[in-house]
Short mmCIF file of C-alpha atoms and ligand atoms in Angstrom, two decimals:
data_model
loop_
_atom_site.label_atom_id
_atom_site.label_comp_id
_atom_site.label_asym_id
_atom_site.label_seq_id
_atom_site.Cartn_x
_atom_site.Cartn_y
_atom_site.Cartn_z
CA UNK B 1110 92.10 41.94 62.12
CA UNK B 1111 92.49 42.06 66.07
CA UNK B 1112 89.40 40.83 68.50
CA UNK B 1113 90.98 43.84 70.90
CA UNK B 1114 90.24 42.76 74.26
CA UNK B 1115 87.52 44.29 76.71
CA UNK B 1116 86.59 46.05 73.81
CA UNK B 1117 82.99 46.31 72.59
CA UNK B 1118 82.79 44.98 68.99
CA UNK B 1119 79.96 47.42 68.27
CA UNK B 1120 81.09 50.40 66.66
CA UNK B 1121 84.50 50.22 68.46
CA UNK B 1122 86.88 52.84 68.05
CA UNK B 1123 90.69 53.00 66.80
CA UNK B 1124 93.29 51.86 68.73
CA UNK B 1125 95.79 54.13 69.34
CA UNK B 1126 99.03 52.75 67.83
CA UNK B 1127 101.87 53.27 70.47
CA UNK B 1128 105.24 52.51 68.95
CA UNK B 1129 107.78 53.69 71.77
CA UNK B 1130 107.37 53.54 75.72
CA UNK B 1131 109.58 55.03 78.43
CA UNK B 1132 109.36 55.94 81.98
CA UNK B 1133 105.55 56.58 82.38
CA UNK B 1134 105.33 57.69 78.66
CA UNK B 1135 104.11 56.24 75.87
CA UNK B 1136 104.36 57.51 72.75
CA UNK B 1137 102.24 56.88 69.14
CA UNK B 1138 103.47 57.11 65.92
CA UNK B 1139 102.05 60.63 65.38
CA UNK B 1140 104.78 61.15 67.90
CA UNK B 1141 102.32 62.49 70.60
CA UNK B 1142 102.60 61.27 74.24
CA UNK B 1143 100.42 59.59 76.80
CA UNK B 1144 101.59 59.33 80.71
CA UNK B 1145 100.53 56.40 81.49
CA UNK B 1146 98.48 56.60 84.95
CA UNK B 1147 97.55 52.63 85.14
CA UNK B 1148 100.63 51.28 84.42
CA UNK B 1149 99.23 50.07 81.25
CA UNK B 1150 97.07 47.41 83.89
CA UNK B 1151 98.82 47.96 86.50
CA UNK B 1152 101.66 45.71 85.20
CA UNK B 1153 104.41 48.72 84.47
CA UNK B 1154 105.32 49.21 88.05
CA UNK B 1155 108.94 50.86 87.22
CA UNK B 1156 106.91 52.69 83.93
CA UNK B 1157 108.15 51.23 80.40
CA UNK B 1158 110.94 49.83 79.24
CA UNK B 1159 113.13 50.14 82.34
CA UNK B 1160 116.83 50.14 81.36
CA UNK B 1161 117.83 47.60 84.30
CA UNK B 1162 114.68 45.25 83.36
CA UNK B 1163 115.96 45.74 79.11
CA UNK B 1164 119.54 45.36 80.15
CA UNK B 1165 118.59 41.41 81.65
CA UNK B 1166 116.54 40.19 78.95
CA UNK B 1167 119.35 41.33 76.44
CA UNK B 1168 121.80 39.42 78.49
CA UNK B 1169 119.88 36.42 79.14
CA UNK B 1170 118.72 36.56 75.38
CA UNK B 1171 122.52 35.82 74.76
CA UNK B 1172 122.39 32.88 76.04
CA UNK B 1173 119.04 30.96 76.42
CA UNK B 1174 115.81 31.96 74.80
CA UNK B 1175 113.74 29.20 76.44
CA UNK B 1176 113.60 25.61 77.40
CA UNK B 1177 110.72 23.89 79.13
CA UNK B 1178 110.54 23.25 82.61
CA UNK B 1179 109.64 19.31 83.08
CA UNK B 1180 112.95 17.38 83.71
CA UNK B 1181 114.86 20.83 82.73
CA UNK B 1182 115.61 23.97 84.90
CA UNK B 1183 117.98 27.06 84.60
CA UNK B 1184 119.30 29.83 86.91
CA UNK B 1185 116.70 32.35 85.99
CA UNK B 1186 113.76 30.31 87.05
CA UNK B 1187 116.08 28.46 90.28
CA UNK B 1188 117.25 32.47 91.64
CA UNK B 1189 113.57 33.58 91.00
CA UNK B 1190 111.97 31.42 92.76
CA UNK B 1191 114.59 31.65 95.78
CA UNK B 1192 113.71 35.55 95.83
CA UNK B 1193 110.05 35.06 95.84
CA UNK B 1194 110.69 32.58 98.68
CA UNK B 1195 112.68 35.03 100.28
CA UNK B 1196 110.44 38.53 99.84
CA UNK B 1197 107.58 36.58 101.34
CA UNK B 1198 108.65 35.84 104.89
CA UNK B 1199 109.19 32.28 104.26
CA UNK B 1200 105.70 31.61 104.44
CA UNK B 1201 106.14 29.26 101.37
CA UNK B 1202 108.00 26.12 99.84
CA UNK B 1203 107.52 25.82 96.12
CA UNK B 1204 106.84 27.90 92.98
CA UNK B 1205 104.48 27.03 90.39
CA UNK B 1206 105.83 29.68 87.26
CA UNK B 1207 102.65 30.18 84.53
CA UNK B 1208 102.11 33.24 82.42
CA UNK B 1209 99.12 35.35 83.77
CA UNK B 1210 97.33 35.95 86.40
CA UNK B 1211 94.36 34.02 85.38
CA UNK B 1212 96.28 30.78 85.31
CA UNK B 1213 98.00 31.60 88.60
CA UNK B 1214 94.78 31.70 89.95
CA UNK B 1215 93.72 28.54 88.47
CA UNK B 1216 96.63 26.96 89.56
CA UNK B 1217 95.75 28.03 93.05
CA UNK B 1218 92.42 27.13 92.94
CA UNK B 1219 93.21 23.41 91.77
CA UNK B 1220 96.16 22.54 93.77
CA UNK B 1221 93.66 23.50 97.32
CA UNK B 1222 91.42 20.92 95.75
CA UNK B 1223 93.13 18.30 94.64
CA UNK B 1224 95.37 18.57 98.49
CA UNK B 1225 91.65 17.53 100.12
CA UNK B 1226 91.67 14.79 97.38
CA UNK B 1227 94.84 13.23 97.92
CA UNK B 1228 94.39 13.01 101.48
CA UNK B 1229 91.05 11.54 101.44
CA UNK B 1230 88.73 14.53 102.20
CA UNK B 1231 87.11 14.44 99.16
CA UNK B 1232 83.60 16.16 100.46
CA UNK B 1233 85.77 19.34 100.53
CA UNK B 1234 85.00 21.00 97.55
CA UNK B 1235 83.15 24.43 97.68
CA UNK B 1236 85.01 27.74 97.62
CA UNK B 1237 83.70 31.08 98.72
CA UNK B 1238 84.27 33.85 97.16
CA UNK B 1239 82.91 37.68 97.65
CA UNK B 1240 80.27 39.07 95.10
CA UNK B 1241 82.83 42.17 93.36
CA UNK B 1242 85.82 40.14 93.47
CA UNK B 1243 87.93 39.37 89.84
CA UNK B 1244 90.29 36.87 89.93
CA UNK B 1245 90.72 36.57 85.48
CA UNK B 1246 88.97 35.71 82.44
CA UNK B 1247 89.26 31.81 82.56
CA UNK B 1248 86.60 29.59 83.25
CA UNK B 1249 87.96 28.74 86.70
CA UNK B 1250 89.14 32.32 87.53
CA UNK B 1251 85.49 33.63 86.52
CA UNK B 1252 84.03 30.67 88.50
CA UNK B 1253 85.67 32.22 91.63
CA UNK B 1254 84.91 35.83 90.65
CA UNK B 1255 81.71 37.66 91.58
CA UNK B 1256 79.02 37.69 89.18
CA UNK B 1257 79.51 40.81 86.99
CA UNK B 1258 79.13 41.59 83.36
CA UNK B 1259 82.71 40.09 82.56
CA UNK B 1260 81.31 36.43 82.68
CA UNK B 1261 77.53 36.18 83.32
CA UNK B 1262 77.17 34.73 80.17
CA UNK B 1263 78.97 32.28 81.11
CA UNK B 1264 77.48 31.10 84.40
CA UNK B 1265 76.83 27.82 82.72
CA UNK B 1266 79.84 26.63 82.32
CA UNK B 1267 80.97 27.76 85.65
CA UNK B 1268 82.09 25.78 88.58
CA UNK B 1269 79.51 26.31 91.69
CA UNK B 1270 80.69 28.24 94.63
CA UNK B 1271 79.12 30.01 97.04
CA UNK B 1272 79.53 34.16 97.11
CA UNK B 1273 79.13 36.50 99.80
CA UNK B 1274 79.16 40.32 100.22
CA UNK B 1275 82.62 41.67 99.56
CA UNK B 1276 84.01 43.83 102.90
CA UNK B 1277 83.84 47.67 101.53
CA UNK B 1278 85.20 49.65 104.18
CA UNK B 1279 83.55 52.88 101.89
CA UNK B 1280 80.54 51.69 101.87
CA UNK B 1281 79.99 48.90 104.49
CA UNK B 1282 77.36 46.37 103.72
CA UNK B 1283 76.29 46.03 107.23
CA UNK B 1284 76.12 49.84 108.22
CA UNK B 1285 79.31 49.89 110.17
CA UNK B 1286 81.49 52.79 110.53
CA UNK B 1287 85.37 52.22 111.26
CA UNK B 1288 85.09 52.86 114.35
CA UNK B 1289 82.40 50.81 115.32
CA UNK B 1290 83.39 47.92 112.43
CA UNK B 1291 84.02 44.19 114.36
CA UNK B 1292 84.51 42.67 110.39
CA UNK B 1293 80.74 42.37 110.48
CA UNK B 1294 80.39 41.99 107.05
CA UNK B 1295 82.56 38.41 107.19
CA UNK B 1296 79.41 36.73 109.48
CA UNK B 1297 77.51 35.55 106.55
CA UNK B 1298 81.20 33.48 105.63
CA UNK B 1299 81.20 32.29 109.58
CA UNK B 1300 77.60 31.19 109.82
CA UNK B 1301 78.33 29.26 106.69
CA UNK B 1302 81.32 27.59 107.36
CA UNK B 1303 80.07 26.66 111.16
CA UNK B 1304 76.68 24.68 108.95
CA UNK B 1305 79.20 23.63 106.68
CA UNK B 1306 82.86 22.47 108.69
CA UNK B 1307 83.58 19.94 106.53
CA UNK B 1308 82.86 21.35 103.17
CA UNK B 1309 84.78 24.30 101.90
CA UNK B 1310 88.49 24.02 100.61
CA UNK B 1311 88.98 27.17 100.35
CA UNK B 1312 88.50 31.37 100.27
CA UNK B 1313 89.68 33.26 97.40
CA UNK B 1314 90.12 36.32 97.65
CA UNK B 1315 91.81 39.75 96.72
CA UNK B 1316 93.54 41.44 99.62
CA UNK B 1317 92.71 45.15 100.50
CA UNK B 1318 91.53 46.06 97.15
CA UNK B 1319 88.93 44.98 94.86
CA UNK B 1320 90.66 45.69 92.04
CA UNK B 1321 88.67 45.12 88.87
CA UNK B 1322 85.15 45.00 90.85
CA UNK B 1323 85.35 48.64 91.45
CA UNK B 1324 88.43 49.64 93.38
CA UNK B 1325 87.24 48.64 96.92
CA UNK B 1326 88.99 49.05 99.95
CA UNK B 1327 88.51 46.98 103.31
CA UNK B 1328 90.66 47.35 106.16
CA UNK B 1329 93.69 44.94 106.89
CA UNK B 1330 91.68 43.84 109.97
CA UNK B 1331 88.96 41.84 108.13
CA UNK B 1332 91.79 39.85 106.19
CA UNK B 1333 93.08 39.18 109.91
CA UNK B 1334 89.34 38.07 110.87
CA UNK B 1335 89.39 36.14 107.84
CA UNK B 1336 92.20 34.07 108.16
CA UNK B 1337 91.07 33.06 111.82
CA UNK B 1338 88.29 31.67 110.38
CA UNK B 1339 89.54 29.77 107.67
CA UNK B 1340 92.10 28.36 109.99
CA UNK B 1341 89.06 27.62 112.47
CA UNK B 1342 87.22 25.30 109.82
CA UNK B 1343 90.38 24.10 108.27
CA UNK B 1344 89.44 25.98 104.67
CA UNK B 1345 92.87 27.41 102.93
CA UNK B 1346 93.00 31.35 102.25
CA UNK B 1347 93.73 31.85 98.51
CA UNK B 1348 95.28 35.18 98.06
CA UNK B 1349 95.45 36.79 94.69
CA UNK B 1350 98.07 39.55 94.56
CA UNK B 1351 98.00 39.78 90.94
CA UNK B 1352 96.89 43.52 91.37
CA UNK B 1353 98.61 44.51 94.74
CA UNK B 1354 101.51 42.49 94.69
CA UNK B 1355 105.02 44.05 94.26
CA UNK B 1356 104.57 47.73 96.10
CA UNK B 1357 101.04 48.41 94.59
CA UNK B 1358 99.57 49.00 99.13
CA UNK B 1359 103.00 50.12 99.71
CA UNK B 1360 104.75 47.26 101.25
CA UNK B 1361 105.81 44.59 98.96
CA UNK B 1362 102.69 42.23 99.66
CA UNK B 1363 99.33 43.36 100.69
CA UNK B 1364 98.86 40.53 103.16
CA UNK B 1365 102.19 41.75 104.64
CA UNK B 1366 100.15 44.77 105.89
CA UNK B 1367 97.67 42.70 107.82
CA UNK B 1368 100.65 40.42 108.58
CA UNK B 1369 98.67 37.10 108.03
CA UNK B 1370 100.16 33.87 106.69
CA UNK B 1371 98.26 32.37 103.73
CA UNK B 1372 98.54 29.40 102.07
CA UNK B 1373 98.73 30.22 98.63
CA UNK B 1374 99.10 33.01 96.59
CA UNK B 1375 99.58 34.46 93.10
CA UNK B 1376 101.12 37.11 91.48
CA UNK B 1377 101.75 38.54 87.83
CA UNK B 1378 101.57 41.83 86.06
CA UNK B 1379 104.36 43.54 88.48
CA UNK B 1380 106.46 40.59 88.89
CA UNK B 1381 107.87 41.28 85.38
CA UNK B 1382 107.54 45.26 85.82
CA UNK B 1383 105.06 44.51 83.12
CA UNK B 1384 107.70 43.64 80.11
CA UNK B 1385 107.15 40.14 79.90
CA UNK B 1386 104.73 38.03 80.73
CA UNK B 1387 105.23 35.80 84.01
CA UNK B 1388 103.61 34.76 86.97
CA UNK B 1389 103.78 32.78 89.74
CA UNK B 1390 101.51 30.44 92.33
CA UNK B 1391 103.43 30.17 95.56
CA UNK B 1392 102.84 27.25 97.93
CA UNK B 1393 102.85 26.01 101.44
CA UNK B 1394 104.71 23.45 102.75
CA UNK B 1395 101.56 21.64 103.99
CA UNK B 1396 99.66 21.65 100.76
CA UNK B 1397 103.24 20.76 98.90
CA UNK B 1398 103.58 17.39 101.18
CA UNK B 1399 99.94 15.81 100.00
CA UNK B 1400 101.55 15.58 96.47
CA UNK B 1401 104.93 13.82 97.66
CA UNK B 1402 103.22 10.70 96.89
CA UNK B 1403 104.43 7.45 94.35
CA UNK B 1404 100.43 7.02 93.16
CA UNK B 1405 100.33 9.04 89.94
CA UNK B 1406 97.13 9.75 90.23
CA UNK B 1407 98.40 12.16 93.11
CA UNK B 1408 100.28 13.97 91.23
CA UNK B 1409 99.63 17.54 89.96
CA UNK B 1410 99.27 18.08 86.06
CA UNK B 1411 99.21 21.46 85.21
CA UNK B 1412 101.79 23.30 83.02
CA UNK B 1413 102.40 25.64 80.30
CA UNK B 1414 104.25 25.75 77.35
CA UNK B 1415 106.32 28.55 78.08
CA UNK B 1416 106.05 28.66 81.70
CA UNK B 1417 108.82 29.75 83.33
CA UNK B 1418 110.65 31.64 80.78
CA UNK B 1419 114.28 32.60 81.17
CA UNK B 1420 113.68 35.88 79.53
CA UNK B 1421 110.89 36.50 81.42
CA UNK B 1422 112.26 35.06 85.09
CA UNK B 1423 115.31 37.16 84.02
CA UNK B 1424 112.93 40.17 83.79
CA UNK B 1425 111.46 39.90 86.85
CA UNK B 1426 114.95 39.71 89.06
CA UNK B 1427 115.57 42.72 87.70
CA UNK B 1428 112.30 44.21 88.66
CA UNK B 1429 112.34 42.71 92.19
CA UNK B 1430 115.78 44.11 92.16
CA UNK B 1431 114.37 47.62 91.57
CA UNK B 1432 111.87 46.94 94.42
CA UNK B 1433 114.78 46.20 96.79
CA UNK B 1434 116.30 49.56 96.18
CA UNK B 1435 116.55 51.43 99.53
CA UNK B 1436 113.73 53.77 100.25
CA UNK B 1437 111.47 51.81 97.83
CA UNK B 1438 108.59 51.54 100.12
CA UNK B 1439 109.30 55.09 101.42
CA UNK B 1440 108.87 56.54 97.68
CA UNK B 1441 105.50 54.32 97.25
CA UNK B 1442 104.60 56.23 100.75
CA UNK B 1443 105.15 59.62 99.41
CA UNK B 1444 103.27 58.90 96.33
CA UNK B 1445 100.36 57.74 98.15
CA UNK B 1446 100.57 60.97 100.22
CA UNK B 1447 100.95 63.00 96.66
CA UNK B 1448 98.09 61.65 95.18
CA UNK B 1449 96.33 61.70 98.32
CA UNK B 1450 96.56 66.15 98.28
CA UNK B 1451 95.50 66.02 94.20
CA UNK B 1452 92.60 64.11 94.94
CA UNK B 1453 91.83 66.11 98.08
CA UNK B 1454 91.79 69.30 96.29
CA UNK B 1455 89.43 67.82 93.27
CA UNK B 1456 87.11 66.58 96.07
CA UNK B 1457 87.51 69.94 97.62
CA UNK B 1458 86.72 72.17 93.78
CA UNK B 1459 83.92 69.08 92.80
CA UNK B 1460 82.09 68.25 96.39
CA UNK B 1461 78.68 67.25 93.98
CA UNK B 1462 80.43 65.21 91.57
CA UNK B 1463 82.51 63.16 93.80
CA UNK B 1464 81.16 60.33 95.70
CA UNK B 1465 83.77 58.95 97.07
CA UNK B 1466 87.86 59.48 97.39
CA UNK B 1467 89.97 57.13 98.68
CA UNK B 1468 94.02 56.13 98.22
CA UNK B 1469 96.09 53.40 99.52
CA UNK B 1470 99.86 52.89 98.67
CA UNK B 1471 100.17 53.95 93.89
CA UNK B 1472 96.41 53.51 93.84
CA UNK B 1473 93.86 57.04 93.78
CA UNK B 1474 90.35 55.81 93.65
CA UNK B 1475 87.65 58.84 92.74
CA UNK B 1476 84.28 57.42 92.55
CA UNK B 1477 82.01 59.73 90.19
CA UNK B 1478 78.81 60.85 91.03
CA UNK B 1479 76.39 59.41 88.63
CA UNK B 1480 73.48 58.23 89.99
CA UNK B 1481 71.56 55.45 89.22
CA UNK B 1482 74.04 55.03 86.06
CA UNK B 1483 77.07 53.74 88.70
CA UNK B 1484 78.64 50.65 87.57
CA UNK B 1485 80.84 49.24 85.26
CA UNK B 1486 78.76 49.49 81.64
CA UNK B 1487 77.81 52.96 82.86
CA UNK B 1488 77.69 54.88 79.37
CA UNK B 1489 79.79 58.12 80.25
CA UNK B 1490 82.65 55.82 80.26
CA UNK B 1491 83.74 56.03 76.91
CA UNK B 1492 83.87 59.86 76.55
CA UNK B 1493 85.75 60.15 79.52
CA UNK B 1494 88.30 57.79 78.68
CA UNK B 1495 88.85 59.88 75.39
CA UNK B 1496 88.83 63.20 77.10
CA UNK B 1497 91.83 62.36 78.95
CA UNK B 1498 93.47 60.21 75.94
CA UNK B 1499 93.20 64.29 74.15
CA UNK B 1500 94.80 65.28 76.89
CA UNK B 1501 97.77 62.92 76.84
CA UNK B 1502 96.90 60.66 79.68
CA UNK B 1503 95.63 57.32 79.81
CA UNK B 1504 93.08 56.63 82.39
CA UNK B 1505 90.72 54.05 81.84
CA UNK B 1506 87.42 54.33 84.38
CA UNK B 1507 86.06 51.10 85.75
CA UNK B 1508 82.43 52.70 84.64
CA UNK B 1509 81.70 55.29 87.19
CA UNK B 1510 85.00 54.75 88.98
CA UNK B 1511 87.94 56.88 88.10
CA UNK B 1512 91.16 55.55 89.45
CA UNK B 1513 95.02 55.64 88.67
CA UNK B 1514 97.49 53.42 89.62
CA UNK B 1515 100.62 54.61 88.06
CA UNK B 1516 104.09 53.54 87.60
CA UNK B 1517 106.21 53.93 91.13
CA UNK B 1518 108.94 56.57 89.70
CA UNK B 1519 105.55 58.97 87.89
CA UNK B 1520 107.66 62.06 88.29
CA UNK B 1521 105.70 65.17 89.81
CA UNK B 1522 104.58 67.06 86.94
CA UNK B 1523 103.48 64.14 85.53
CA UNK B 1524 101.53 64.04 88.37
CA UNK B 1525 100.17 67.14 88.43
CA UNK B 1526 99.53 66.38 84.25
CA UNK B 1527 97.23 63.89 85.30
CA UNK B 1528 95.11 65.74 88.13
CA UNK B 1529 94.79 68.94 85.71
CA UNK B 1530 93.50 66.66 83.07
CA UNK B 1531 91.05 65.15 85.54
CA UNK B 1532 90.08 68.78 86.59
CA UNK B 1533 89.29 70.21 83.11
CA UNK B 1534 87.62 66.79 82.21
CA UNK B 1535 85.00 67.54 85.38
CA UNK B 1536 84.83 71.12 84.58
CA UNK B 1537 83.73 70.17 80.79
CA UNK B 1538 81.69 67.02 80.65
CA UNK B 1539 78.29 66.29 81.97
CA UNK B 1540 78.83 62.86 83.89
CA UNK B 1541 75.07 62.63 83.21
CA UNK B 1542 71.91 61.11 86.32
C1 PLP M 2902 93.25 40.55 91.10
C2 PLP M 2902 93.45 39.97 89.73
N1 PLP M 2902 93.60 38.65 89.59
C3 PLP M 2902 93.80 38.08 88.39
C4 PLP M 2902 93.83 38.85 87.25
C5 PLP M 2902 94.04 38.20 85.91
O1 PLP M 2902 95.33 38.43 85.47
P1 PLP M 2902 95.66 38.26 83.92
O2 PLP M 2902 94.96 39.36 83.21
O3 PLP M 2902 97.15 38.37 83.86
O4 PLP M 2902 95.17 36.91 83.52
C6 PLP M 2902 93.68 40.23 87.35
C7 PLP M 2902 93.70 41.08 86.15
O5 PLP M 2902 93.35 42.23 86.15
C8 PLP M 2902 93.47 40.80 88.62
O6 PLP M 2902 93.31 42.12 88.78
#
């Protein structure tokens, strides 16, 4: 009876049914157990069914499910957005709660618009966006994606924007090594906003890593080079930490690590530690002060029915509490560096049928050698994905690209679970030309 998402309806197979989850274990009703290597989409940052994040729903289930948030507030959602102000340097002045990333996204994506409207620079209405980037599956999220076989289909009904080549630091689209790199690969973006000054409202982009498109890494230097530019031509830099956000790089904010300031961003999955669902736009002063205005028309209309959530603003405290542990960041660091040595060695025992390794903070990219099958519909996918369910893990390939991104607190022999079942998957299937 389920339409299961990002699953084919052709011949799909059976879900596994999962009725128990704890630490980085999930567990089906056969009673056998998966670790769970993506954080179930990278949302389960702490692993399931933390007893801190349980503990604060239960409590704030005592006392208030829900109310809306028009002419209402309530402590969760008044704290939460005072920590979010607080973990991000200040850089922002109000919170916009929804309940996914997509809609974050959207949120950001309308409220840079409608600033250039309400302050009479209406001609500013184009956003660039890089060709492998995923920002979410609504129509204005896709419209500021890269083209890819998520929403083709829907190009139609899409917003126009204008895409450039995504920065892949892997794989440089210009030919540049690191060494040599000067960001390069942003010139197209400068040549077109030097033709174009007056035009664009904004960039959208994911920082660091292209998460969905593939896994990509670019350095923190281009985001620098980036925001110079944006600030040059007066376009805002829309950053979507829905995938990095909350430790994923290994400080709490991938644009922390390039130490720019943007002007908007959003988060989700991890804000919750993945138990309920939340997210958040956050905004800068200067974009916030074009809607302080009596004409209604100014105003911005966008809101969900259940944004803001006590249970779900009470979940994410917690979580952010967990994050401000002491030696946090340090234990993100020594994961990176753990998964870092598997990897190496599985390079090292499969040099023909790895293309590419690369790791940055909880996130292991190997990129499989396949040939001209590389990409996301390639067809060894689904075998893979059930040779390491067999095996008790869940890893889910972006086509070609095997990756993990587990929970923070993955304990070492889970660790070493997961690389083993990687090895004898390698060792047993042919990842076909
Ligand atoms: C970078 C990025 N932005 C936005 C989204 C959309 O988030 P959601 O699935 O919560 O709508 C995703 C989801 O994978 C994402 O990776």
């Amino acid at each position: 009876m389920i339409w299961y998402p990002f699953t084919l309806q052709y011949e799909p197979d059976s879900p596994v049914k999962i009725v128990r989850g704890e630490k980085e274990f999930l567990y089906d009703e056969g009673g056998n157990s998966y670790i769970d290597a993506i954080s179930s989409w990278w949302a389960n940052i702490h692993g399931h069914n933390h007893p801190k994040i349980i503990q604060a729903i239960r409590d704030q289930l005592d006392r208030l499910d829900h109310v809306l948030l028009a002419g209402f507030t309530h402590e969760p959602a008044e704290t939460l957005a005072a920590q979010l102000m607080k973990i991000t340097d200040g850089l922002f002045h109000k919170v916009l709660y929804s309940d996914n990333g997509s809609s974050a996204v959207e949120i950001m994506i309308k409220l840079a618009y409608q600033y250039f409207r309400n302050i009479g620079q209406s001609e500013r209405t184009t956003f660039i966006k890089w060709n492998t980037s995923y920002h979410g599956d609504t129509i204005g999220a896709m419209s500021v994606g890269g083209d890819s076989v998520f929403n083709r289909v829907f190009s139609g009904l899409l917003f126009p924007t204008k895409e450039f080549p995504a920065p892949n630091c892997n794989f440089c689209p210009v030919g540049k090594l690191p060494d040599s790199c000067r960001t390069e690969c942003l010139r197209t973006i400068e040549e077109y906003l030097e033709a174009h000054p007056n035009e664009v409202a904004g960039i959208v982009i994911e920082p660091l890593i292209l998460g969905s498109g593939g896994m990509v890494f670019y350095q923190e230097e281009v985001l620098r080079s980036l925001e110079r530019t944006a600030k040059k031509y007066g376009a805002f830099l829309l950053v979507d930490e829905v995938f990095t956000g909350f430790g994923r790089t290994g400080s709490f904010f991938a644009y922390q690590r390039a130490g720019i300031r943007p002007d908007l961003i959003a988060v989700a999955k991890g804000l919750s530690g993945g138990s309920l669902p939340i997210a958040a736009t956050l905004v800068c002063e200067k974009i916030h002060s074009a809607f302080v205005n009596p004409d209604p028309e100014k105003g911005f209309y966008h809101g969900h029915t259940m944004t803001g959530n006590p249970l779900a603003c009470r979940a994410a405290l917690a979580s952010i509490e967990l994050l401000q542990e002491p030696g946090f960041l340090k234990r993100v660091q020594e994961l990176e560096k753990k998964i870092n040595v598997g990897l190496e060695s599985l390079e090292r025992e499969f040099p023909h049928r790895i293309r590419n390794r690369r790791v940055l903070g909880a996130v292991g990219v190997l990129e499989l050698e396949v040939g001209s099958q590389a990409g996301y519909t390639y067809p060894g996918n689904k075998i893979l994905k059930k040779k390491f369910l067999e095996k008790g893990v869940l890893l889910r390939p972006l086509g070609n690209v095997l990756y993990l991104a587990p929970p923070y607190s993955i304990s070492d022999s889970s660790l070493e679970k997961v690389f083993n079942a990687i090895r004898q998957t390698l060792s047993e299937t042919d990842l076909g030309k």
